């Protein structure tokens, strides 16, 4: 077995990444369970390739604020929510595993409410969010499509891309299927305002959301 460790360096400061190739599923599981609880690193495993991501400030800022953005929208719409955050989504049957920045049950929240999710029996999360400021060697669109995740968001520090699963692949959309009344500019404005004051940005966004819902 040949294993190659490839350190990846970029000018962007969103993450640091290390890729390891030639790993079996069993070897990946050994690494996963040997790591301490409460770690900040994210692991993504795809057919023998393990990518270890160490989020930095820009990454964590975007991940946290996008999570708040989603929570505000869900609450304002009167929906229910189960958040998995970066829970490991193991799919040994697919030889794939991921720890996204955020993952949510919204449409299927009632099916998993009050208990631990078991992906061998339960549906995948309804929405998965990945923040990738720097380049990733993992084709995350194919990874989450294979898991059957209906909606996938990607944010690279500048652009919010929205994907909906259609058949076995994702189709990029201008608006979220879950929040089709929300414009991309709403997120951009929220993130920009939050750089100056997160509390004021949250208050302003809640006001905007309520206004938009009243116009529906």
PDB file of C-alpha atoms in Angstrom:
ATOM      1  CA  UNK A   1       0.000   0.000   0.000  1.00  0.00           C
ATOM      2  CA  UNK A   2       1.333   3.408  -0.991  1.00  0.00           C
ATOM      3  CA  UNK A   3       0.387   6.434   1.043  1.00  0.00           C
ATOM      4  CA  UNK A   4       1.194   9.939  -0.040  1.00  0.00           C
ATOM      5  CA  UNK A   5       0.987  12.973   2.202  1.00  0.00           C
ATOM      6  CA  UNK A   6       0.559  16.190   0.255  1.00  0.00           C
ATOM      7  CA  UNK A   7       0.674  19.491   2.169  1.00  0.00           C
ATOM      8  CA  UNK A   8      -1.283  22.184   0.389  1.00  0.00           C
ATOM      9  CA  UNK A   9      -0.388  25.867   0.717  1.00  0.00           C
ATOM     10  CA  UNK A  10      -2.400  28.778  -0.631  1.00  0.00           C
ATOM     11  CA  UNK A  11      -2.349  32.522  -0.301  1.00  0.00           C
ATOM     12  CA  UNK A  12      -5.931  32.537   0.990  1.00  0.00           C
ATOM     13  CA  UNK A  13      -6.201  32.225   4.753  1.00  0.00           C
ATOM     14  CA  UNK A  14      -9.451  30.304   5.064  1.00  0.00           C
ATOM     15  CA  UNK A  15      -8.049  26.893   5.848  1.00  0.00           C
ATOM     16  CA  UNK A  16      -4.958  24.747   5.970  1.00  0.00           C
ATOM     17  CA  UNK A  17      -5.320  21.348   4.313  1.00  0.00           C
ATOM     18  CA  UNK A  18      -3.416  18.076   4.216  1.00  0.00           C
ATOM     19  CA  UNK A  19      -4.372  15.187   1.921  1.00  0.00           C
ATOM     20  CA  UNK A  20      -3.506  11.540   2.482  1.00  0.00           C
ATOM     21  CA  UNK A  21      -4.081   8.988  -0.281  1.00  0.00           C
ATOM     22  CA  UNK A  22      -4.144   5.200  -0.339  1.00  0.00           C
ATOM     23  CA  UNK A  23      -6.146   4.716   2.870  1.00  0.00           C
ATOM     24  CA  UNK A  24      -8.626   1.904   3.353  1.00  0.00           C
ATOM     25  CA  UNK A  25     -11.926   2.553   5.099  1.00  0.00           C
ATOM     26  CA  UNK A  26     -10.624   0.685   8.160  1.00  0.00           C
ATOM     27  CA  UNK A  27      -7.485   2.851   8.273  1.00  0.00           C
ATOM     28  CA  UNK A  28      -9.583   6.001   7.981  1.00  0.00           C
ATOM     29  CA  UNK A  29     -11.789   4.847  10.858  1.00  0.00           C
ATOM     30  CA  UNK A  30      -8.717   4.234  13.017  1.00  0.00           C
ATOM     31  CA  UNK A  31      -7.538   7.798  12.390  1.00  0.00           C
ATOM     32  CA  UNK A  32     -11.019   9.208  13.005  1.00  0.00           C
ATOM     33  CA  UNK A  33     -11.461   7.481  16.357  1.00  0.00           C
ATOM     34  CA  UNK A  34      -7.913   8.240  17.511  1.00  0.00           C
ATOM     35  CA  UNK A  35      -8.504  11.982  17.286  1.00  0.00           C
ATOM     36  CA  UNK A  36      -9.572  13.806  20.473  1.00  0.00           C
ATOM     37  CA  UNK A  37     -13.107  15.001  21.089  1.00  0.00           C
ATOM     38  CA  UNK A  38     -13.665  18.689  20.604  1.00  0.00           C
ATOM     39  CA  UNK A  39     -11.091  18.914  17.799  1.00  0.00           C
ATOM     40  CA  UNK A  40     -11.363  21.766  15.317  1.00  0.00           C
ATOM     41  CA  UNK A  41     -10.143  19.798  12.311  1.00  0.00           C
ATOM     42  CA  UNK A  42     -12.602  18.502   9.692  1.00  0.00           C
ATOM     43  CA  UNK A  43     -12.141  15.152   7.950  1.00  0.00           C
ATOM     44  CA  UNK A  44     -13.435  14.242   4.517  1.00  0.00           C
ATOM     45  CA  UNK A  45     -12.864  10.751   3.112  1.00  0.00           C
ATOM     46  CA  UNK A  46     -13.565   9.800  -0.483  1.00  0.00           C
ATOM     47  CA  UNK A  47     -12.566   6.442  -1.956  1.00  0.00           C
ATOM     48  CA  UNK A  48      -9.158   6.181  -0.303  1.00  0.00           C
ATOM     49  CA  UNK A  49      -8.343   9.891  -0.071  1.00  0.00           C
ATOM     50  CA  UNK A  50      -8.503  11.602   3.299  1.00  0.00           C
ATOM     51  CA  UNK A  51      -8.451  15.384   3.461  1.00  0.00           C
ATOM     52  CA  UNK A  52      -7.791  16.991   6.827  1.00  0.00           C
ATOM     53  CA  UNK A  53      -8.934  20.606   7.011  1.00  0.00           C
ATOM     54  CA  UNK A  54      -7.836  23.023   9.719  1.00  0.00           C
ATOM     55  CA  UNK A  55     -10.229  26.010   9.612  1.00  0.00           C
ATOM     56  CA  UNK A  56      -8.819  29.470  10.205  1.00  0.00           C
ATOM     57  CA  UNK A  57     -10.556  32.700  11.165  1.00  0.00           C
ATOM     58  CA  UNK A  58     -12.132  33.552   7.791  1.00  0.00           C
ATOM     59  CA  UNK A  59     -13.539  30.044   7.479  1.00  0.00           C
ATOM     60  CA  UNK A  60     -14.944  29.935  11.003  1.00  0.00           C
ATOM     61  CA  UNK A  61     -16.458  33.395  10.659  1.00  0.00           C
ATOM     62  CA  UNK A  62     -18.331  32.448   7.478  1.00  0.00           C
ATOM     63  CA  UNK A  63     -19.436  29.074   8.833  1.00  0.00           C
ATOM     64  CA  UNK A  64     -20.815  30.548  12.062  1.00  0.00           C
ATOM     65  CA  UNK A  65     -22.640  33.425  10.363  1.00  0.00           C
ATOM     66  CA  UNK A  66     -24.144  31.262   7.607  1.00  0.00           C
ATOM     67  CA  UNK A  67     -25.428  28.961  10.330  1.00  0.00           C
ATOM     68  CA  UNK A  68     -27.077  31.919  12.042  1.00  0.00           C
ATOM     69  CA  UNK A  69     -28.479  33.075   8.683  1.00  0.00           C
ATOM     70  CA  UNK A  70     -30.172  29.681   8.243  1.00  0.00           C
ATOM     71  CA  UNK A  71     -31.459  29.550  11.811  1.00  0.00           C
ATOM     72  CA  UNK A  72     -33.075  32.996  11.448  1.00  0.00           C
ATOM     73  CA  UNK A  73     -34.774  31.963   8.202  1.00  0.00           C
ATOM     74  CA  UNK A  74     -36.087  28.680   9.605  1.00  0.00           C
ATOM     75  CA  UNK A  75     -37.406  30.331  12.747  1.00  0.00           C
ATOM     76  CA  UNK A  76     -39.102  33.167  10.880  1.00  0.00           C
ATOM     77  CA  UNK A  77     -40.854  30.660   8.604  1.00  0.00           C
ATOM     78  CA  UNK A  78     -42.190  28.716  11.574  1.00  0.00           C
ATOM     79  CA  UNK A  79     -40.312  25.549  10.595  1.00  0.00           C
ATOM     80  CA  UNK A  80     -38.544  23.078  12.863  1.00  0.00           C
ATOM     81  CA  UNK A  81     -34.836  22.352  12.798  1.00  0.00           C
ATOM     82  CA  UNK A  82     -32.339  19.708  13.828  1.00  0.00           C
ATOM     83  CA  UNK A  83     -28.741  20.836  13.432  1.00  0.00           C
ATOM     84  CA  UNK A  84     -25.890  18.349  13.095  1.00  0.00           C
ATOM     85  CA  UNK A  85     -23.145  20.984  12.743  1.00  0.00           C
ATOM     86  CA  UNK A  86     -19.996  19.009  11.801  1.00  0.00           C
ATOM     87  CA  UNK A  87     -21.218  15.588  12.848  1.00  0.00           C
ATOM     88  CA  UNK A  88     -19.396  12.847  10.936  1.00  0.00           C
ATOM     89  CA  UNK A  89     -21.585  11.544   8.111  1.00  0.00           C
ATOM     90  CA  UNK A  90     -20.245   8.024   7.659  1.00  0.00           C
ATOM     91  CA  UNK A  91     -21.334   6.013   4.621  1.00  0.00           C
ATOM     92  CA  UNK A  92     -19.192   2.857   4.540  1.00  0.00           C
ATOM     93  CA  UNK A  93     -21.424   1.461   1.800  1.00  0.00           C
ATOM     94  CA  UNK A  94     -20.282   4.354  -0.408  1.00  0.00           C
ATOM     95  CA  UNK A  95     -16.680   4.376   0.870  1.00  0.00           C
ATOM     96  CA  UNK A  96     -17.259   8.023   1.730  1.00  0.00           C
ATOM     97  CA  UNK A  97     -17.474  10.152   4.859  1.00  0.00           C
ATOM     98  CA  UNK A  98     -17.701  13.876   5.541  1.00  0.00           C
ATOM     99  CA  UNK A  99     -17.742  16.419   8.333  1.00  0.00           C
ATOM    100  CA  UNK A 100     -19.454  19.447   6.777  1.00  0.00           C
ATOM    101  CA  UNK A 101     -19.414  22.891   8.302  1.00  0.00           C
ATOM    102  CA  UNK A 102     -23.160  22.708   8.871  1.00  0.00           C
ATOM    103  CA  UNK A 103     -25.847  20.111   8.205  1.00  0.00           C
ATOM    104  CA  UNK A 104     -29.564  20.401   8.901  1.00  0.00           C
ATOM    105  CA  UNK A 105     -32.797  18.466   8.951  1.00  0.00           C
ATOM    106  CA  UNK A 106     -35.636  20.799   8.030  1.00  0.00           C
ATOM    107  CA  UNK A 107     -38.161  18.994   5.833  1.00  0.00           C
ATOM    108  CA  UNK A 108     -37.367  15.662   7.559  1.00  0.00           C
ATOM    109  CA  UNK A 109     -36.849  17.083  11.051  1.00  0.00           C
ATOM    110  CA  UNK A 110     -39.791  15.129  12.494  1.00  0.00           C
ATOM    111  CA  UNK A 111     -38.245  11.817  11.408  1.00  0.00           C
ATOM    112  CA  UNK A 112     -35.061  12.365  13.435  1.00  0.00           C
ATOM    113  CA  UNK A 113     -36.270  14.589  16.273  1.00  0.00           C
ATOM    114  CA  UNK A 114     -35.247  13.589  19.780  1.00  0.00           C
ATOM    115  CA  UNK A 115     -32.696  10.935  18.872  1.00  0.00           C
ATOM    116  CA  UNK A 116     -29.321  10.243  17.324  1.00  0.00           C
ATOM    117  CA  UNK A 117     -29.296  10.060  13.542  1.00  0.00           C
ATOM    118  CA  UNK A 118     -28.462   6.712  11.928  1.00  0.00           C
ATOM    119  CA  UNK A 119     -27.677   7.188   8.244  1.00  0.00           C
ATOM    120  CA  UNK A 120     -28.069   3.480   7.569  1.00  0.00           C
ATOM    121  CA  UNK A 121     -31.787   3.939   8.265  1.00  0.00           C
ATOM    122  CA  UNK A 122     -32.516   7.674   8.289  1.00  0.00           C
ATOM    123  CA  UNK A 123     -32.585  10.034   5.314  1.00  0.00           C
ATOM    124  CA  UNK A 124     -29.555  12.284   4.782  1.00  0.00           C
ATOM    125  CA  UNK A 125     -29.650  15.888   6.026  1.00  0.00           C
ATOM    126  CA  UNK A 126     -31.902  18.136   3.964  1.00  0.00           C
ATOM    127  CA  UNK A 127     -29.257  20.854   3.690  1.00  0.00           C
ATOM    128  CA  UNK A 128     -25.468  20.703   3.912  1.00  0.00           C
ATOM    129  CA  UNK A 129     -23.183  23.743   3.958  1.00  0.00           C
ATOM    130  CA  UNK A 130     -19.479  23.730   3.102  1.00  0.00           C
ATOM    131  CA  UNK A 131     -17.159  26.715   3.396  1.00  0.00           C
ATOM    132  CA  UNK A 132     -14.089  26.217   1.213  1.00  0.00           C
ATOM    133  CA  UNK A 133     -11.951  29.340   0.965  1.00  0.00           C
ATOM    134  CA  UNK A 134      -8.958  27.393  -0.333  1.00  0.00           C
ATOM    135  CA  UNK A 135      -8.852  24.628  -2.927  1.00  0.00           C
ATOM    136  CA  UNK A 136     -10.055  21.166  -1.922  1.00  0.00           C
ATOM    137  CA  UNK A 137      -9.035  17.985  -3.719  1.00  0.00           C
ATOM    138  CA  UNK A 138     -12.330  16.299  -2.812  1.00  0.00           C
ATOM    139  CA  UNK A 139     -15.232  16.633  -5.279  1.00  0.00           C
ATOM    140  CA  UNK A 140     -17.729  17.479  -2.589  1.00  0.00           C
ATOM    141  CA  UNK A 141     -20.605  17.913  -5.026  1.00  0.00           C
ATOM    142  CA  UNK A 142     -20.238  14.285  -6.099  1.00  0.00           C
ATOM    143  CA  UNK A 143     -19.720  13.175  -2.503  1.00  0.00           C
ATOM    144  CA  UNK A 144     -22.920  14.737  -1.154  1.00  0.00           C
ATOM    145  CA  UNK A 145     -24.886  13.825  -4.279  1.00  0.00           C
ATOM    146  CA  UNK A 146     -23.957  10.173  -3.715  1.00  0.00           C
ATOM    147  CA  UNK A 147     -25.262  10.485  -0.136  1.00  0.00           C
ATOM    148  CA  UNK A 148     -28.556  11.833  -1.474  1.00  0.00           C
ATOM    149  CA  UNK A 149     -28.355  15.268   0.206  1.00  0.00           C
ATOM    150  CA  UNK A 150     -31.182  17.260  -1.465  1.00  0.00           C
ATOM    151  CA  UNK A 151     -29.655  20.737  -1.108  1.00  0.00           C
ATOM    152  CA  UNK A 152     -25.992  21.710  -0.944  1.00  0.00           C
ATOM    153  CA  UNK A 153     -24.528  25.165  -0.348  1.00  0.00           C
ATOM    154  CA  UNK A 154     -20.915  26.143  -1.033  1.00  0.00           C
ATOM    155  CA  UNK A 155     -19.297  29.416  -0.006  1.00  0.00           C
ATOM    156  CA  UNK A 156     -15.744  30.360  -1.007  1.00  0.00           C
ATOM    157  CA  UNK A 157     -15.470  33.589   0.922  1.00  0.00           C
ATOM    158  CA  UNK A 158     -17.025  35.628  -1.872  1.00  0.00           C
ATOM    159  CA  UNK A 159     -19.640  33.608  -3.752  1.00  0.00           C
ATOM    160  CA  UNK A 160     -22.583  31.605  -2.404  1.00  0.00           C
ATOM    161  CA  UNK A 161     -23.428  28.711  -4.729  1.00  0.00           C
ATOM    162  CA  UNK A 162     -26.672  26.763  -4.327  1.00  0.00           C
ATOM    163  CA  UNK A 163     -27.186  23.235  -5.624  1.00  0.00           C
ATOM    164  CA  UNK A 164     -30.269  21.032  -5.758  1.00  0.00           C
ATOM    165  CA  UNK A 165     -30.080  17.283  -6.294  1.00  0.00           C
ATOM    166  CA  UNK A 166     -31.763  16.268  -9.516  1.00  0.00           C
ATOM    167  CA  UNK A 167     -31.431  12.571 -10.185  1.00  0.00           C
ATOM    168  CA  UNK A 168     -27.877  11.582  -9.270  1.00  0.00           C
ATOM    169  CA  UNK A 169     -26.225  14.985  -9.750  1.00  0.00           C
ATOM    170  CA  UNK A 170     -26.589  18.567  -8.578  1.00  0.00           C
ATOM    171  CA  UNK A 171     -28.055  21.385 -10.619  1.00  0.00           C
ATOM    172  CA  UNK A 172     -26.938  24.899  -9.682  1.00  0.00           C
ATOM    173  CA  UNK A 173     -29.731  27.358  -8.909  1.00  0.00           C
ATOM    174  CA  UNK A 174     -29.974  31.101  -8.322  1.00  0.00           C
ATOM    175  CA  UNK A 175     -32.065  30.633  -5.174  1.00  0.00           C
ATOM    176  CA  UNK A 176     -32.427  28.056  -2.435  1.00  0.00           C
ATOM    177  CA  UNK A 177     -35.316  25.592  -2.924  1.00  0.00           C
ATOM    178  CA  UNK A 178     -35.953  25.788   0.819  1.00  0.00           C
ATOM    179  CA  UNK A 179     -35.812  29.594   1.022  1.00  0.00           C
ATOM    180  CA  UNK A 180     -36.820  30.593  -2.492  1.00  0.00           C
ATOM    181  CA  UNK A 181     -37.777  34.130  -1.425  1.00  0.00           C
ATOM    182  CA  UNK A 182     -34.251  34.888  -0.217  1.00  0.00           C
ATOM    183  CA  UNK A 183     -31.743  36.516  -2.572  1.00  0.00           C
ATOM    184  CA  UNK A 184     -28.008  35.886  -2.571  1.00  0.00           C
ATOM    185  CA  UNK A 185     -27.506  39.570  -1.863  1.00  0.00           C
ATOM    186  CA  UNK A 186     -29.253  39.074   1.490  1.00  0.00           C
ATOM    187  CA  UNK A 187     -26.454  36.781   2.662  1.00  0.00           C
ATOM    188  CA  UNK A 188     -23.715  38.990   1.248  1.00  0.00           C
ATOM    189  CA  UNK A 189     -25.131  42.060   2.986  1.00  0.00           C
ATOM    190  CA  UNK A 190     -25.544  40.155   6.259  1.00  0.00           C
ATOM    191  CA  UNK A 191     -21.937  38.927   6.200  1.00  0.00           C
ATOM    192  CA  UNK A 192     -20.619  42.368   5.317  1.00  0.00           C
ATOM    193  CA  UNK A 193     -22.540  44.081   8.105  1.00  0.00           C
ATOM    194  CA  UNK A 194     -21.498  41.391  10.586  1.00  0.00           C
ATOM    195  CA  UNK A 195     -17.841  42.281  10.045  1.00  0.00           C
ATOM    196  CA  UNK A 196     -18.551  45.549  11.841  1.00  0.00           C
ATOM    197  CA  UNK A 197     -21.067  44.333  14.426  1.00  0.00           C
ATOM    198  CA  UNK A 198     -22.654  40.884  14.471  1.00  0.00           C
ATOM    199  CA  UNK A 199     -25.453  41.885  16.848  1.00  0.00           C
ATOM    200  CA  UNK A 200     -26.579  44.816  14.721  1.00  0.00           C
ATOM    201  CA  UNK A 201     -26.303  42.698  11.567  1.00  0.00           C
ATOM    202  CA  UNK A 202     -28.484  40.010  13.134  1.00  0.00           C
ATOM    203  CA  UNK A 203     -31.105  42.550  14.207  1.00  0.00           C
ATOM    204  CA  UNK A 204     -31.164  44.146  10.758  1.00  0.00           C
ATOM    205  CA  UNK A 205     -31.476  40.799   9.034  1.00  0.00           C
ATOM    206  CA  UNK A 206     -34.333  39.673  11.279  1.00  0.00           C
ATOM    207  CA  UNK A 207     -36.152  42.890  10.398  1.00  0.00           C
ATOM    208  CA  UNK A 208     -35.533  42.322   6.686  1.00  0.00           C
ATOM    209  CA  UNK A 209     -36.761  38.725   6.881  1.00  0.00           C
ATOM    210  CA  UNK A 210     -39.977  39.743   8.661  1.00  0.00           C
ATOM    211  CA  UNK A 211     -40.612  42.438   6.073  1.00  0.00           C
ATOM    212  CA  UNK A 212     -40.120  40.005   3.203  1.00  0.00           C
ATOM    213  CA  UNK A 213     -42.401  37.403   4.757  1.00  0.00           C
ATOM    214  CA  UNK A 214     -45.151  39.962   5.261  1.00  0.00           C
ATOM    215  CA  UNK A 215     -44.968  40.712   1.538  1.00  0.00           C
ATOM    216  CA  UNK A 216     -45.438  37.058   0.590  1.00  0.00           C
TER     217      UNK A 216
END
